[in-house]
């Protein structure tokens, strides 16, 4: 049975609300539940870049990401028409520790090849700060290992902020907030092999009469409000 609720429009014709306003009113009245997104929905919300799967992995900005699953896809033609050998890669703008690529029917996580510690997240701001420290030190083309070492040193400064300058402390404070957000995103996104639901027989649905398919709530009989202080009435009373 399909219930069509048109009470706000029928009973309150002067009330004008946009869909966003109606949604905000519903959330304020009934609340909401935060549900962790699946890996598919999580990755579909992320920005996309097209990169070649090279022998050493996928390079995004200054970092290189790799995984054994890329073995047969290196230098392969992209499934996206007109992109040549560039494959679609999803990434989190604030979390450069990993990127995501859709292979063999599922989203695969590609970690940075020189990730210091997967349990300790870092941010794009920290990568920029680490590269700046290396460039200021005279290293014009830092390697992946150089960036990893600079990140470890930067994380140590976060644990001991008294050894940093005033400007670096401001950068570290912003990096801490980004790290907290990254931890929340990583905890909500569950990446695992998704199994198809088991098949089951669906019983035949009996068709309802057309006149009973739609019920307008405005046509329903209104019940009187129960008053616990009112005198009791007999069965024959009107």
CSV table of C-alpha atoms in Angstrom, one decimal:
chain,number,residue,atom,x,y,z
A,1,UNK,CA,0.0,0.0,0.0
A,2,UNK,CA,1.3,3.4,-0.9
A,3,UNK,CA,0.7,6.3,1.5
A,4,UNK,CA,0.8,9.8,0.1
A,5,UNK,CA,1.2,12.4,2.8
A,6,UNK,CA,0.0,15.8,1.5
A,7,UNK,CA,-0.9,17.3,4.9
A,8,UNK,CA,1.5,20.2,4.8
A,9,UNK,CA,0.3,21.3,1.4
A,10,UNK,CA,-3.4,20.6,2.2
A,11,UNK,CA,-3.6,21.8,5.7
A,12,UNK,CA,-1.0,24.6,5.5
A,13,UNK,CA,-1.2,26.1,2.0
A,14,UNK,CA,0.6,29.2,3.1
A,15,UNK,CA,3.7,27.2,4.2
A,16,UNK,CA,6.3,27.3,1.4
A,17,UNK,CA,9.4,25.2,1.9
A,18,UNK,CA,12.2,24.2,-0.4
A,19,UNK,CA,13.4,20.5,-0.4
A,20,UNK,CA,16.5,21.5,1.6
A,21,UNK,CA,14.3,23.3,4.1
A,22,UNK,CA,12.0,20.4,4.4
A,23,UNK,CA,15.0,18.0,4.9
A,24,UNK,CA,16.5,20.3,7.6
A,25,UNK,CA,13.1,20.4,9.4
A,26,UNK,CA,12.9,16.6,9.3
A,27,UNK,CA,16.5,16.2,10.7
A,28,UNK,CA,15.8,18.7,13.4
A,29,UNK,CA,12.6,16.9,14.4
A,30,UNK,CA,13.6,13.3,14.1
A,31,UNK,CA,17.4,13.3,14.2
A,32,UNK,CA,19.8,11.2,12.1
A,33,UNK,CA,22.2,8.3,12.4
A,34,UNK,CA,25.7,8.4,11.0
A,35,UNK,CA,26.3,5.3,8.9
A,36,UNK,CA,29.7,4.3,7.7
A,37,UNK,CA,29.7,4.3,3.9
A,38,UNK,CA,30.7,1.3,1.9
A,39,UNK,CA,34.0,1.4,0.0
A,40,UNK,CA,32.1,2.0,-3.3
A,41,UNK,CA,30.2,5.0,-2.1
A,42,UNK,CA,33.2,6.4,-0.2
A,43,UNK,CA,35.5,6.3,-3.3
A,44,UNK,CA,32.8,7.6,-5.6
A,45,UNK,CA,32.8,10.9,-3.6
A,46,UNK,CA,36.5,11.4,-3.9
A,47,UNK,CA,38.2,13.5,-6.6
A,48,UNK,CA,39.6,11.8,-9.7
A,49,UNK,CA,42.9,12.0,-11.6
A,50,UNK,CA,44.1,10.1,-14.6
A,51,UNK,CA,47.5,8.5,-14.3
A,52,UNK,CA,49.6,5.9,-16.1
A,53,UNK,CA,50.3,2.7,-14.2
A,54,UNK,CA,54.1,2.7,-14.6
A,55,UNK,CA,56.5,-0.1,-13.7
A,56,UNK,CA,57.2,1.5,-10.3
A,57,UNK,CA,53.5,2.3,-9.7
A,58,UNK,CA,51.2,5.3,-9.9
A,59,UNK,CA,52.5,8.7,-9.3
A,60,UNK,CA,50.3,11.5,-7.9
A,61,UNK,CA,52.0,14.8,-7.1
A,62,UNK,CA,55.3,13.9,-5.5
A,63,UNK,CA,54.5,10.4,-4.2
A,64,UNK,CA,54.4,7.0,-5.9
A,65,UNK,CA,51.8,4.4,-5.0
A,66,UNK,CA,52.1,0.7,-5.7
A,67,UNK,CA,50.5,-2.7,-5.0
A,68,UNK,CA,51.1,-6.3,-6.3
A,69,UNK,CA,47.7,-6.2,-7.9
A,70,UNK,CA,49.0,-3.8,-10.5
A,71,UNK,CA,51.3,-6.4,-12.0
A,72,UNK,CA,49.3,-7.2,-15.1
A,73,UNK,CA,48.0,-3.6,-15.5
A,74,UNK,CA,51.3,-1.7,-15.9
A,75,UNK,CA,51.5,0.2,-19.1
A,76,UNK,CA,48.1,-1.2,-20.0
A,77,UNK,CA,45.4,0.6,-21.9
A,78,UNK,CA,42.9,2.4,-19.8
A,79,UNK,CA,39.2,1.2,-19.8
A,80,UNK,CA,38.1,4.9,-20.2
A,81,UNK,CA,37.7,5.8,-23.8
A,82,UNK,CA,40.0,8.5,-25.1
A,83,UNK,CA,42.4,8.4,-22.1
A,84,UNK,CA,45.1,6.2,-23.7
A,85,UNK,CA,47.1,4.5,-20.9
A,86,UNK,CA,45.8,6.9,-18.1
A,87,UNK,CA,43.7,5.1,-15.6
A,88,UNK,CA,41.2,6.8,-13.2
A,89,UNK,CA,42.6,7.1,-9.7
A,90,UNK,CA,40.6,8.4,-6.8
A,91,UNK,CA,42.3,10.2,-3.9
A,92,UNK,CA,41.6,12.0,-0.6
A,93,UNK,CA,42.8,15.6,-0.9
A,94,UNK,CA,43.9,15.6,2.7
A,95,UNK,CA,45.3,12.0,3.0
A,96,UNK,CA,48.2,11.3,0.7
A,97,UNK,CA,49.1,8.0,2.3
A,98,UNK,CA,46.9,6.1,-0.2
A,99,UNK,CA,44.9,6.3,-3.4
A,100,UNK,CA,42.2,4.1,-4.8
A,101,UNK,CA,41.8,2.4,-8.2
A,102,UNK,CA,38.9,0.2,-9.4
A,103,UNK,CA,40.3,-3.2,-10.6
A,104,UNK,CA,38.7,-6.6,-11.0
A,105,UNK,CA,35.3,-5.5,-9.8
A,106,UNK,CA,36.3,-3.8,-6.6
A,107,UNK,CA,38.1,-0.7,-5.2
A,108,UNK,CA,41.8,-1.4,-4.4
A,109,UNK,CA,43.9,0.6,-2.0
A,110,UNK,CA,47.3,1.6,-3.2
A,111,UNK,CA,49.6,2.7,-0.4
A,112,UNK,CA,52.6,5.0,-0.7
A,113,UNK,CA,55.7,2.9,-1.4
A,114,UNK,CA,57.6,4.6,1.4
A,115,UNK,CA,54.8,4.9,3.9
A,116,UNK,CA,56.6,5.3,7.3
A,117,UNK,CA,53.8,3.7,9.4
A,118,UNK,CA,50.3,2.9,8.2
A,119,UNK,CA,48.9,3.5,11.7
A,120,UNK,CA,50.2,7.1,11.8
A,121,UNK,CA,48.4,9.2,9.2
A,122,UNK,CA,49.8,12.3,7.7
A,123,UNK,CA,48.4,15.1,5.6
A,124,UNK,CA,49.1,16.8,2.3
A,125,UNK,CA,50.1,19.9,4.3
A,126,UNK,CA,52.8,17.9,6.1
A,127,UNK,CA,54.1,16.6,2.7
A,128,UNK,CA,54.4,20.1,1.5
A,129,UNK,CA,56.1,21.2,4.7
A,130,UNK,CA,58.5,18.2,4.5
A,131,UNK,CA,59.4,19.1,0.9
A,132,UNK,CA,59.9,22.7,1.8
A,133,UNK,CA,62.4,21.7,4.5
A,134,UNK,CA,64.3,19.6,2.0
A,135,UNK,CA,64.4,22.3,-0.6
A,136,UNK,CA,65.5,24.9,2.0
A,137,UNK,CA,68.3,22.4,2.9
A,138,UNK,CA,69.6,22.4,-0.7
A,139,UNK,CA,68.1,19.2,-1.9
A,140,UNK,CA,66.5,20.1,-5.3
A,141,UNK,CA,65.1,16.7,-6.3
A,142,UNK,CA,64.2,14.8,-3.1
A,143,UNK,CA,63.6,11.1,-3.5
A,144,UNK,CA,60.7,9.1,-2.0
A,145,UNK,CA,63.0,8.1,0.9
A,146,UNK,CA,64.1,11.7,1.5
A,147,UNK,CA,60.4,12.7,1.8
A,148,UNK,CA,59.7,9.8,4.1
A,149,UNK,CA,62.6,10.7,6.4
A,150,UNK,CA,61.5,14.4,6.5
A,151,UNK,CA,58.0,13.3,7.4
A,152,UNK,CA,59.2,11.2,10.3
A,153,UNK,CA,61.2,14.2,11.5
A,154,UNK,CA,58.2,16.4,11.1
A,155,UNK,CA,56.0,14.0,13.1
A,156,UNK,CA,58.6,14.0,15.9
A,157,UNK,CA,58.3,17.8,16.0
A,158,UNK,CA,54.5,17.3,16.5
A,159,UNK,CA,55.3,15.2,19.5
A,160,UNK,CA,57.8,17.8,20.8
A,161,UNK,CA,56.4,21.2,19.7
A,162,UNK,CA,58.7,23.1,22.0
A,163,UNK,CA,61.5,22.4,19.5
A,164,UNK,CA,59.7,24.1,16.6
A,165,UNK,CA,59.5,27.7,15.5
A,166,UNK,CA,56.4,29.8,15.8
A,167,UNK,CA,55.6,29.4,12.1
A,168,UNK,CA,56.1,25.6,12.3
A,169,UNK,CA,53.9,25.4,15.3
A,170,UNK,CA,51.1,27.0,13.4
A,171,UNK,CA,51.6,24.5,10.6
A,172,UNK,CA,51.7,21.6,13.1
A,173,UNK,CA,48.4,22.7,14.7
A,174,UNK,CA,46.6,22.7,11.4
A,175,UNK,CA,48.2,19.4,10.6
A,176,UNK,CA,46.9,17.9,13.8
A,177,UNK,CA,43.3,18.9,12.9
A,178,UNK,CA,43.7,17.3,9.4
A,179,UNK,CA,45.1,14.1,11.0
A,180,UNK,CA,42.0,13.8,13.2
A,181,UNK,CA,39.7,14.2,10.2
A,182,UNK,CA,41.7,11.6,8.3
A,183,UNK,CA,41.5,9.1,11.2
A,184,UNK,CA,37.7,9.5,11.2
A,185,UNK,CA,37.4,8.9,7.4
A,186,UNK,CA,39.7,5.9,7.6
A,187,UNK,CA,37.6,4.4,10.5
A,188,UNK,CA,34.3,4.9,8.6
A,189,UNK,CA,35.4,3.5,5.2
A,190,UNK,CA,35.5,-0.3,5.3
A,191,UNK,CA,37.5,-1.8,2.4
A,192,UNK,CA,37.0,-5.6,2.1
A,193,UNK,CA,35.9,-8.1,-0.4
A,194,UNK,CA,32.2,-7.6,-1.0
A,195,UNK,CA,30.3,-10.8,-1.4
A,196,UNK,CA,27.1,-10.9,-3.4
A,197,UNK,CA,24.0,-11.5,-1.3
A,198,UNK,CA,22.7,-15.1,-1.5
A,199,UNK,CA,19.9,-15.8,-3.9
A,200,UNK,CA,16.5,-16.5,-2.4
A,201,UNK,CA,13.0,-17.1,-3.8
A,202,UNK,CA,10.7,-14.1,-3.7
A,203,UNK,CA,7.1,-14.9,-3.0
A,204,UNK,CA,4.5,-13.7,-5.6
A,205,UNK,CA,3.0,-10.4,-4.6
A,206,UNK,CA,-0.8,-10.2,-4.8
A,207,UNK,CA,-1.9,-7.2,-6.7
A,208,UNK,CA,-4.1,-4.8,-4.8
A,209,UNK,CA,-7.1,-3.0,-6.3
A,210,UNK,CA,-6.3,0.2,-8.0
A,211,UNK,CA,-8.6,2.2,-5.7
A,212,UNK,CA,-6.8,0.8,-2.6
A,213,UNK,CA,-3.3,1.5,-3.9
A,214,UNK,CA,-3.2,5.1,-2.9
A,215,UNK,CA,-4.4,6.5,0.4
A,216,UNK,CA,-4.6,10.3,1.0
A,217,UNK,CA,-3.9,11.0,4.7
A,218,UNK,CA,-6.2,14.0,4.5
A,219,UNK,CA,-9.2,11.7,3.8
A,220,UNK,CA,-8.7,9.6,6.9
A,221,UNK,CA,-11.1,10.1,9.8
A,222,UNK,CA,-9.6,12.2,12.6
A,223,UNK,CA,-9.6,10.7,16.1
A,224,UNK,CA,-10.6,12.9,19.0
A,225,UNK,CA,-7.9,13.8,21.5
A,226,UNK,CA,-8.1,11.6,24.6
A,227,UNK,CA,-8.6,13.6,27.8
A,228,UNK,CA,-7.7,11.5,31.0
A,229,UNK,CA,-9.6,14.1,33.2
A,230,UNK,CA,-12.9,13.8,31.3
A,231,UNK,CA,-15.8,11.9,32.9
A,232,UNK,CA,-16.3,8.4,31.7
A,233,UNK,CA,-19.0,7.8,29.1
A,234,UNK,CA,-21.1,4.8,28.5
A,235,UNK,CA,-21.3,2.8,25.3
A,236,UNK,CA,-24.6,4.5,24.3
A,237,UNK,CA,-23.3,8.0,24.8
A,238,UNK,CA,-22.8,10.1,21.7
